[in-house]
Amino acid sequence: MMQALCNQKHRLRDLFLDGWGIYCHCFVPLAVILLLCNGLDQALKVLLIKAFDAPFKLAEFLGSFASLAGMLSVLVITIESVSGHHVKWTECFRKIRRFFLKAAWVKMIVSIIQSLVGLPAILLVLNKDALDVPVKLFTILEIALMLPFLWISVSLLFSVYAVILREKSGIDALFHSWRLVRHRWWYVFMTVFLLNLPIFIFTMAEQLPWWHVGELGYMGVFNVAELVKTILGGYSTVLITLFFLNLDSVAPQKLIDEPKA
């Protein structure tokens, strides 16, 4: 299957079909790991906030490492399946242990860069009342200041993927992602948006009024919704992993059909 990915062109439909095939084939290990990591993430947040009275942002930051472990697990299982290997739990955990600190470091660097680039937009929102500018002008300024954040986020999107799939580390992983995206930023942005569309639609549907059926019913709906989002998130990660493998194989020969200018 790896050879097929490297020798034929892949359209968006092919990515969805290939991703669905891998997801169904490896559903049990993927679901088990994703649910464990999601449960650990939620447990850490509850424990830190309620037991130790930790700030929410700190609890969210520490809990994100459990989410990172889930993401790395999906990457490892996907690449093993694409390579035609039988997914072994021991091999999966060995690779996660090997790359976890490198991936966490890269993710932290990306988060710091995103925070610095997005700081002007945050300061603008915080000082909205003091500026006393028309709503339309404020909206234009806010969008203009958010564009650099969006650009850097997409440009560094594949940094963690490069750690696992190309064994890059630190700044090399960031530059690998940037070089991969720089000449086709809009194409990557639109493709990733479409690959994440299922989870985006479900998240929007979750906010509809008909979900709210009393406190007890709401808690049940919330738990089911979190479960579905976890499963959909795993599928999206599989799709983006395949997209990364395709993009990273285009030089010097194009692998994915890109829209002509």
PDB file of C-alpha atoms in Angstrom:
ATOM      1  CA  MET A   1       0.000   0.000   0.000  1.00  0.00           C
ATOM      2  CA  MET A   2       2.901   2.354   0.723  1.00  0.00           C
ATOM      3  CA  GLN A   3       4.188   1.816  -2.822  1.00  0.00           C
ATOM      4  CA  ALA A   4       0.724   2.574  -4.187  1.00  0.00           C
ATOM      5  CA  LEU A   5       0.622   5.816  -2.245  1.00  0.00           C
ATOM      6  CA  CYS A   6       3.954   6.841  -3.722  1.00  0.00           C
ATOM      7  CA  ASN A   7       3.218   5.829  -7.315  1.00  0.00           C
ATOM      8  CA  GLN A   8      -0.279   7.110  -8.041  1.00  0.00           C
ATOM      9  CA  LYS A   9      -2.094  10.401  -7.848  1.00  0.00           C
ATOM     10  CA  HIS A  10      -4.520  10.873  -4.991  1.00  0.00           C
ATOM     11  CA  ARG A  11      -7.559  13.076  -5.041  1.00  0.00           C
ATOM     12  CA  LEU A  12      -9.547  14.100  -1.998  1.00  0.00           C
ATOM     13  CA  ARG A  13     -11.999  11.251  -2.542  1.00  0.00           C
ATOM     14  CA  ASP A  14      -9.138   8.751  -2.583  1.00  0.00           C
ATOM     15  CA  LEU A  15      -7.829  10.110   0.717  1.00  0.00           C
ATOM     16  CA  PHE A  16     -11.249   9.675   2.339  1.00  0.00           C
ATOM     17  CA  LEU A  17     -11.566   6.124   0.967  1.00  0.00           C
ATOM     18  CA  ASP A  18      -8.011   5.093   1.885  1.00  0.00           C
ATOM     19  CA  GLY A  19      -8.397   6.651   5.326  1.00  0.00           C
ATOM     20  CA  TRP A  20     -11.712   4.884   5.895  1.00  0.00           C
ATOM     21  CA  GLY A  21     -10.168   1.563   4.883  1.00  0.00           C
ATOM     22  CA  ILE A  22      -7.292   1.985   7.336  1.00  0.00           C
ATOM     23  CA  TYR A  23      -9.621   3.242  10.064  1.00  0.00           C
ATOM     24  CA  CYS A  24     -11.961   0.266   9.723  1.00  0.00           C
ATOM     25  CA  HIS A  25      -9.056  -2.200   9.534  1.00  0.00           C
ATOM     26  CA  CYS A  26      -7.411  -0.811  12.685  1.00  0.00           C
ATOM     27  CA  PHE A  27     -10.562   0.367  14.448  1.00  0.00           C
ATOM     28  CA  VAL A  28     -10.128  -1.655  17.657  1.00  0.00           C
ATOM     29  CA  PRO A  29      -6.574  -0.519  18.540  1.00  0.00           C
ATOM     30  CA  LEU A  30      -7.345   3.029  17.397  1.00  0.00           C
ATOM     31  CA  ALA A  31     -10.568   3.247  19.418  1.00  0.00           C
ATOM     32  CA  VAL A  32      -9.010   1.738  22.553  1.00  0.00           C
ATOM     33  CA  ILE A  33      -6.012   4.086  22.536  1.00  0.00           C
ATOM     34  CA  LEU A  34      -8.079   7.179  21.672  1.00  0.00           C
ATOM     35  CA  LEU A  35     -10.628   6.493  24.413  1.00  0.00           C
ATOM     36  CA  LEU A  36      -7.885   5.817  26.974  1.00  0.00           C
ATOM     37  CA  CYS A  37      -6.032   9.014  26.096  1.00  0.00           C
ATOM     38  CA  ASN A  38      -9.234  11.073  26.036  1.00  0.00           C
ATOM     39  CA  GLY A  39     -10.260   9.634  29.404  1.00  0.00           C
ATOM     40  CA  LEU A  40      -6.814  10.422  30.818  1.00  0.00           C
ATOM     41  CA  ASP A  41      -7.051  13.956  29.436  1.00  0.00           C
ATOM     42  CA  GLN A  42     -10.426  14.560  31.120  1.00  0.00           C
ATOM     43  CA  ALA A  43      -9.308  12.898  34.371  1.00  0.00           C
ATOM     44  CA  LEU A  44      -6.188  15.069  34.564  1.00  0.00           C
ATOM     45  CA  LYS A  45      -8.235  18.232  34.094  1.00  0.00           C
ATOM     46  CA  VAL A  46     -10.766  17.250  36.773  1.00  0.00           C
ATOM     47  CA  LEU A  47      -8.047  16.134  39.201  1.00  0.00           C
ATOM     48  CA  LEU A  48      -5.910  19.242  38.761  1.00  0.00           C
ATOM     49  CA  ILE A  49      -8.808  21.696  38.942  1.00  0.00           C
ATOM     50  CA  LYS A  50     -10.859  20.116  41.740  1.00  0.00           C
ATOM     51  CA  ALA A  51      -8.229  18.363  43.870  1.00  0.00           C
ATOM     52  CA  PHE A  52      -5.345  20.825  43.528  1.00  0.00           C
ATOM     53  CA  ASP A  53      -7.272  23.984  42.582  1.00  0.00           C
ATOM     54  CA  ALA A  54      -5.034  24.438  39.544  1.00  0.00           C
ATOM     55  CA  PRO A  55      -5.871  27.135  36.956  1.00  0.00           C
ATOM     56  CA  PHE A  56      -7.942  25.843  34.038  1.00  0.00           C
ATOM     57  CA  LYS A  57      -5.296  26.806  31.455  1.00  0.00           C
ATOM     58  CA  LEU A  58      -2.613  24.857  33.345  1.00  0.00           C
ATOM     59  CA  ALA A  59      -4.889  21.814  33.606  1.00  0.00           C
ATOM     60  CA  GLU A  60      -5.715  22.112  29.912  1.00  0.00           C
ATOM     61  CA  PHE A  61      -2.005  22.389  29.041  1.00  0.00           C
ATOM     62  CA  LEU A  62      -1.022  19.294  31.038  1.00  0.00           C
ATOM     63  CA  GLY A  63      -4.038  17.375  29.781  1.00  0.00           C
ATOM     64  CA  SER A  64      -3.000  18.137  26.202  1.00  0.00           C
ATOM     65  CA  PHE A  65      -0.056  15.753  26.618  1.00  0.00           C
ATOM     66  CA  ALA A  66      -2.547  12.885  26.886  1.00  0.00           C
ATOM     67  CA  SER A  67      -4.136  14.107  23.648  1.00  0.00           C
ATOM     68  CA  LEU A  68      -0.663  14.226  22.084  1.00  0.00           C
ATOM     69  CA  ALA A  69      -0.091  10.594  23.079  1.00  0.00           C
ATOM     70  CA  GLY A  70      -3.370   9.701  21.360  1.00  0.00           C
ATOM     71  CA  MET A  71      -2.354  11.573  18.216  1.00  0.00           C
ATOM     72  CA  LEU A  72       1.049   9.852  18.115  1.00  0.00           C
ATOM     73  CA  SER A  73      -0.666   6.485  18.552  1.00  0.00           C
ATOM     74  CA  VAL A  74      -2.883   7.156  15.535  1.00  0.00           C
ATOM     75  CA  LEU A  75       0.182   8.190  13.496  1.00  0.00           C
ATOM     76  CA  VAL A  76       2.086   5.028  14.410  1.00  0.00           C
ATOM     77  CA  ILE A  77      -0.866   2.713  13.745  1.00  0.00           C
ATOM     78  CA  THR A  78      -1.610   4.446  10.429  1.00  0.00           C
ATOM     79  CA  ILE A  79       1.962   4.222   9.145  1.00  0.00           C
ATOM     80  CA  GLU A  80       2.194   0.564  10.227  1.00  0.00           C
ATOM     81  CA  SER A  81      -1.030  -0.202   8.347  1.00  0.00           C
ATOM     82  CA  VAL A  82       0.076   1.753   5.255  1.00  0.00           C
ATOM     83  CA  SER A  83       3.375  -0.155   5.289  1.00  0.00           C
ATOM     84  CA  GLY A  84       1.481  -3.449   5.320  1.00  0.00           C
ATOM     85  CA  HIS A  85       2.685  -4.448   8.796  1.00  0.00           C
ATOM     86  CA  HIS A  86       0.546  -6.047  11.456  1.00  0.00           C
ATOM     87  CA  VAL A  87      -0.122  -3.523  14.215  1.00  0.00           C
ATOM     88  CA  LYS A  88       1.525  -4.714  17.433  1.00  0.00           C
ATOM     89  CA  TRP A  89       0.795  -3.053  20.758  1.00  0.00           C
ATOM     90  CA  THR A  90       4.390  -3.419  21.951  1.00  0.00           C
ATOM     91  CA  GLU A  91       5.773  -1.807  18.783  1.00  0.00           C
ATOM     92  CA  CYS A  92       3.216   0.992  19.013  1.00  0.00           C
ATOM     93  CA  PHE A  93       4.118   1.863  22.612  1.00  0.00           C
ATOM     94  CA  ARG A  94       7.839   1.565  21.875  1.00  0.00           C
ATOM     95  CA  LYS A  95       7.617   4.150  19.100  1.00  0.00           C
ATOM     96  CA  ILE A  96       5.426   6.462  21.161  1.00  0.00           C
ATOM     97  CA  ARG A  97       7.923   6.306  24.029  1.00  0.00           C
ATOM     98  CA  ARG A  98      10.769   6.967  21.599  1.00  0.00           C
ATOM     99  CA  PHE A  99       9.207  10.045  19.978  1.00  0.00           C
ATOM    100  CA  PHE A 100       6.972  11.468  22.707  1.00  0.00           C
ATOM    101  CA  LEU A 101       9.425  13.964  24.226  1.00  0.00           C
ATOM    102  CA  LYS A 102      10.564  15.158  20.783  1.00  0.00           C
ATOM    103  CA  ALA A 103       6.949  15.586  19.660  1.00  0.00           C
ATOM    104  CA  ALA A 104       6.019  17.372  22.907  1.00  0.00           C
ATOM    105  CA  TRP A 105       8.967  19.751  22.475  1.00  0.00           C
ATOM    106  CA  VAL A 106       8.009  20.507  18.868  1.00  0.00           C
ATOM    107  CA  LYS A 107       4.373  21.027  19.829  1.00  0.00           C
ATOM    108  CA  MET A 108       5.448  23.439  22.568  1.00  0.00           C
ATOM    109  CA  ILE A 109       7.616  25.431  20.137  1.00  0.00           C
ATOM    110  CA  VAL A 110       4.706  25.660  17.684  1.00  0.00           C
ATOM    111  CA  SER A 111       2.366  26.801  20.481  1.00  0.00           C
ATOM    112  CA  ILE A 112       4.827  29.516  21.548  1.00  0.00           C
ATOM    113  CA  ILE A 113       5.187  30.759  17.960  1.00  0.00           C
ATOM    114  CA  GLN A 114       1.407  30.764  17.509  1.00  0.00           C
ATOM    115  CA  SER A 115       0.968  32.689  20.769  1.00  0.00           C
ATOM    116  CA  LEU A 116       3.518  35.329  19.770  1.00  0.00           C
ATOM    117  CA  VAL A 117       2.028  35.755  16.294  1.00  0.00           C
ATOM    118  CA  GLY A 118      -1.520  35.880  17.677  1.00  0.00           C
ATOM    119  CA  LEU A 119      -0.637  38.287  20.502  1.00  0.00           C
ATOM    120  CA  PRO A 120      -1.590  41.495  18.606  1.00  0.00           C
ATOM    121  CA  ALA A 121      -5.079  40.110  17.905  1.00  0.00           C
ATOM    122  CA  ILE A 122      -5.483  39.136  21.572  1.00  0.00           C
ATOM    123  CA  LEU A 123      -4.375  42.585  22.748  1.00  0.00           C
ATOM    124  CA  LEU A 124      -6.810  44.179  20.306  1.00  0.00           C
ATOM    125  CA  VAL A 125      -9.729  42.187  21.737  1.00  0.00           C
ATOM    126  CA  LEU A 126      -8.687  42.921  25.338  1.00  0.00           C
ATOM    127  CA  ASN A 127      -8.528  46.655  24.608  1.00  0.00           C
ATOM    128  CA  LYS A 128     -11.721  46.802  22.567  1.00  0.00           C
ATOM    129  CA  ASP A 129     -13.507  49.199  24.926  1.00  0.00           C
ATOM    130  CA  ALA A 130     -10.510  51.500  25.300  1.00  0.00           C
ATOM    131  CA  LEU A 131     -10.003  51.871  21.541  1.00  0.00           C
ATOM    132  CA  ASP A 132     -13.519  53.177  20.898  1.00  0.00           C
ATOM    133  CA  VAL A 133     -13.484  52.450  17.155  1.00  0.00           C
ATOM    134  CA  PRO A 134     -16.453  51.626  14.865  1.00  0.00           C
ATOM    135  CA  VAL A 135     -17.535  47.983  14.843  1.00  0.00           C
ATOM    136  CA  LYS A 136     -16.753  47.514  11.140  1.00  0.00           C
ATOM    137  CA  LEU A 137     -13.248  48.942  11.516  1.00  0.00           C
ATOM    138  CA  PHE A 138     -12.636  46.799  14.607  1.00  0.00           C
ATOM    139  CA  THR A 139     -13.741  43.678  12.714  1.00  0.00           C
ATOM    140  CA  ILE A 140     -11.433  44.493   9.796  1.00  0.00           C
ATOM    141  CA  LEU A 141      -8.497  45.048  12.171  1.00  0.00           C
ATOM    142  CA  GLU A 142      -9.238  41.814  14.021  1.00  0.00           C
ATOM    143  CA  ILE A 143      -9.339  39.784  10.794  1.00  0.00           C
ATOM    144  CA  ALA A 144      -6.156  41.456   9.525  1.00  0.00           C
ATOM    145  CA  LEU A 145      -4.303  40.613  12.745  1.00  0.00           C
ATOM    146  CA  MET A 146      -5.592  37.020  12.707  1.00  0.00           C
ATOM    147  CA  LEU A 147      -4.306  36.323   9.186  1.00  0.00           C
ATOM    148  CA  PRO A 148      -0.626  35.947  10.274  1.00  0.00           C
ATOM    149  CA  PHE A 149      -1.762  33.521  13.002  1.00  0.00           C
ATOM    150  CA  LEU A 150      -3.704  31.471  10.454  1.00  0.00           C
ATOM    151  CA  TRP A 151      -0.770  31.505   8.034  1.00  0.00           C
ATOM    152  CA  ILE A 152       1.776  30.305  10.614  1.00  0.00           C
ATOM    153  CA  SER A 153      -0.638  27.674  11.999  1.00  0.00           C
ATOM    154  CA  VAL A 154      -1.107  26.062   8.581  1.00  0.00           C
ATOM    155  CA  SER A 155       2.588  26.413   7.718  1.00  0.00           C
ATOM    156  CA  LEU A 156       3.611  24.534  10.884  1.00  0.00           C
ATOM    157  CA  LEU A 157       0.691  22.087  10.780  1.00  0.00           C
ATOM    158  CA  PHE A 158       2.837  19.067   9.878  1.00  0.00           C
ATOM    159  CA  SER A 159       5.618  19.681  12.424  1.00  0.00           C
ATOM    160  CA  VAL A 160       4.572  16.892  14.813  1.00  0.00           C
ATOM    161  CA  TYR A 161       3.864  14.589  11.860  1.00  0.00           C
ATOM    162  CA  ALA A 162       7.441  15.151  10.666  1.00  0.00           C
ATOM    163  CA  VAL A 163       8.761  13.990  14.058  1.00  0.00           C
ATOM    164  CA  ILE A 164       7.141  10.563  13.724  1.00  0.00           C
ATOM    165  CA  LEU A 165       6.984  10.005   9.980  1.00  0.00           C
ATOM    166  CA  ARG A 166      10.320  11.578   8.976  1.00  0.00           C
ATOM    167  CA  GLU A 167      12.186  11.365  12.299  1.00  0.00           C
ATOM    168  CA  LYS A 168      12.849  15.099  12.410  1.00  0.00           C
ATOM    169  CA  SER A 169      13.393  16.920  15.685  1.00  0.00           C
ATOM    170  CA  GLY A 170      13.172  20.455  17.018  1.00  0.00           C
ATOM    171  CA  ILE A 171      13.571  23.243  14.480  1.00  0.00           C
ATOM    172  CA  ASP A 172      14.147  20.708  11.671  1.00  0.00           C
ATOM    173  CA  ALA A 173      10.564  19.470  12.083  1.00  0.00           C
ATOM    174  CA  LEU A 174       9.236  23.036  11.848  1.00  0.00           C
ATOM    175  CA  PHE A 175      11.267  23.790   8.727  1.00  0.00           C
ATOM    176  CA  HIS A 176      10.195  20.471   7.169  1.00  0.00           C
ATOM    177  CA  SER A 177       6.538  21.437   7.602  1.00  0.00           C
ATOM    178  CA  TRP A 178       7.141  24.985   6.367  1.00  0.00           C
ATOM    179  CA  ARG A 179       8.949  23.809   3.205  1.00  0.00           C
ATOM    180  CA  LEU A 180       6.151  21.331   2.558  1.00  0.00           C
ATOM    181  CA  VAL A 181       3.442  24.002   2.723  1.00  0.00           C
ATOM    182  CA  ARG A 182       5.074  27.232   1.521  1.00  0.00           C
ATOM    183  CA  HIS A 183       4.261  26.991  -2.228  1.00  0.00           C
ATOM    184  CA  ARG A 184       0.751  25.550  -1.765  1.00  0.00           C
ATOM    185  CA  TRP A 185      -0.538  27.149   1.428  1.00  0.00           C
ATOM    186  CA  TRP A 186      -4.088  27.730   0.181  1.00  0.00           C
ATOM    187  CA  TYR A 187      -4.322  24.206  -1.216  1.00  0.00           C
ATOM    188  CA  VAL A 188      -3.180  22.684   2.098  1.00  0.00           C
ATOM    189  CA  PHE A 189      -5.533  24.937   4.074  1.00  0.00           C
ATOM    190  CA  MET A 190      -8.594  24.015   2.009  1.00  0.00           C
ATOM    191  CA  THR A 191      -7.747  20.299   1.950  1.00  0.00           C
ATOM    192  CA  VAL A 192      -7.203  20.088   5.712  1.00  0.00           C
ATOM    193  CA  PHE A 193     -10.428  22.043   6.261  1.00  0.00           C
ATOM    194  CA  LEU A 194     -12.354  19.531   4.139  1.00  0.00           C
ATOM    195  CA  LEU A 195     -10.656  16.575   5.838  1.00  0.00           C
ATOM    196  CA  ASN A 196     -11.798  17.957   9.204  1.00  0.00           C
ATOM    197  CA  LEU A 197     -15.272  18.861   7.948  1.00  0.00           C
ATOM    198  CA  PRO A 198     -17.041  15.834   9.553  1.00  0.00           C
ATOM    199  CA  ILE A 199     -15.883  16.748  13.066  1.00  0.00           C
ATOM    200  CA  PHE A 200     -16.569  20.447  12.402  1.00  0.00           C
ATOM    201  CA  ILE A 201     -20.166  19.707  11.336  1.00  0.00           C
ATOM    202  CA  PHE A 202     -20.733  17.481  14.369  1.00  0.00           C
ATOM    203  CA  THR A 203     -19.325  20.132  16.722  1.00  0.00           C
ATOM    204  CA  MET A 204     -21.695  22.726  15.245  1.00  0.00           C
ATOM    205  CA  ALA A 205     -24.655  20.324  15.490  1.00  0.00           C
ATOM    206  CA  GLU A 206     -23.790  19.700  19.135  1.00  0.00           C
ATOM    207  CA  GLN A 207     -24.622  23.345  19.901  1.00  0.00           C
ATOM    208  CA  LEU A 208     -28.183  23.111  18.556  1.00  0.00           C
ATOM    209  CA  PRO A 209     -30.993  23.643  21.127  1.00  0.00           C
ATOM    210  CA  TRP A 210     -32.512  20.194  20.615  1.00  0.00           C
ATOM    211  CA  TRP A 211     -29.494  18.616  22.317  1.00  0.00           C
ATOM    212  CA  HIS A 212     -30.447  20.238  25.630  1.00  0.00           C
ATOM    213  CA  VAL A 213     -32.957  17.937  27.326  1.00  0.00           C
ATOM    214  CA  GLY A 214     -32.545  18.702  31.012  1.00  0.00           C
ATOM    215  CA  GLU A 215     -29.431  18.483  33.173  1.00  0.00           C
ATOM    216  CA  LEU A 216     -29.259  14.675  33.298  1.00  0.00           C
ATOM    217  CA  GLY A 217     -30.050  14.348  29.607  1.00  0.00           C
ATOM    218  CA  TYR A 218     -27.501  17.022  28.765  1.00  0.00           C
ATOM    219  CA  MET A 219     -24.753  15.133  30.631  1.00  0.00           C
ATOM    220  CA  GLY A 220     -25.614  11.981  28.703  1.00  0.00           C
ATOM    221  CA  VAL A 221     -25.615  13.842  25.396  1.00  0.00           C
ATOM    222  CA  PHE A 222     -22.332  15.556  26.337  1.00  0.00           C
ATOM    223  CA  ASN A 223     -20.604  12.222  27.054  1.00  0.00           C
ATOM    224  CA  VAL A 224     -21.886  10.672  23.828  1.00  0.00           C
ATOM    225  CA  ALA A 225     -20.821  13.775  21.898  1.00  0.00           C
ATOM    226  CA  GLU A 226     -17.310  13.608  23.392  1.00  0.00           C
ATOM    227  CA  LEU A 227     -17.112   9.937  22.399  1.00  0.00           C
ATOM    228  CA  VAL A 228     -18.174  10.671  18.821  1.00  0.00           C
ATOM    229  CA  LYS A 229     -15.766  13.621  18.555  1.00  0.00           C
ATOM    230  CA  THR A 230     -12.927  11.413  19.798  1.00  0.00           C
ATOM    231  CA  ILE A 231     -13.684   8.795  17.139  1.00  0.00           C
ATOM    232  CA  LEU A 232     -14.049  11.441  14.410  1.00  0.00           C
ATOM    233  CA  GLY A 233     -10.841  13.107  15.593  1.00  0.00           C
ATOM    234  CA  GLY A 234      -8.981   9.838  15.140  1.00  0.00           C
ATOM    235  CA  TYR A 235     -10.349   9.484  11.618  1.00  0.00           C
ATOM    236  CA  SER A 236      -9.293  13.060  10.795  1.00  0.00           C
ATOM    237  CA  THR A 237      -5.774  12.314  12.061  1.00  0.00           C
ATOM    238  CA  VAL A 238      -5.594   9.247   9.808  1.00  0.00           C
ATOM    239  CA  LEU A 239      -6.659  11.388   6.834  1.00  0.00           C
ATOM    240  CA  ILE A 240      -4.122  14.132   7.566  1.00  0.00           C
ATOM    241  CA  THR A 241      -1.404  11.492   8.014  1.00  0.00           C
ATOM    242  CA  LEU A 242      -2.132  10.143   4.530  1.00  0.00           C
ATOM    243  CA  PHE A 243      -2.227  13.709   3.201  1.00  0.00           C
ATOM    244  CA  PHE A 244       1.200  14.373   4.729  1.00  0.00           C
ATOM    245  CA  LEU A 245       2.626  11.196   3.165  1.00  0.00           C
ATOM    246  CA  ASN A 246       1.275  12.260  -0.227  1.00  0.00           C
ATOM    247  CA  LEU A 247       2.533  15.827   0.041  1.00  0.00           C
ATOM    248  CA  ASP A 248       5.952  14.727   1.233  1.00  0.00           C
ATOM    249  CA  SER A 249       6.323  12.492  -1.822  1.00  0.00           C
ATOM    250  CA  VAL A 250       5.535  15.081  -4.492  1.00  0.00           C
ATOM    251  CA  ALA A 251       9.086  16.343  -5.000  1.00  0.00           C
ATOM    252  CA  PRO A 252      10.361  16.088  -7.626  1.00  0.00           C
ATOM    253  CA  GLN A 253       7.232  14.459  -9.130  1.00  0.00           C
ATOM    254  CA  LYS A 254       3.738  15.664  -8.209  1.00  0.00           C
ATOM    255  CA  LEU A 255       1.667  13.049  -6.429  1.00  0.00           C
ATOM    256  CA  ILE A 256      -1.525  14.913  -5.564  1.00  0.00           C
ATOM    257  CA  ASP A 257      -3.586  16.737  -8.154  1.00  0.00           C
ATOM    258  CA  GLU A 258      -3.289  20.391  -7.220  1.00  0.00           C
ATOM    259  CA  PRO A 259      -5.588  23.009  -8.718  1.00  0.00           C
ATOM    260  CA  LYS A 260      -3.995  24.804 -11.628  1.00  0.00           C
ATOM    261  CA  ALA A 261      -3.411  28.522 -11.230  1.00  0.00           C
TER     262      ALA A 261
END
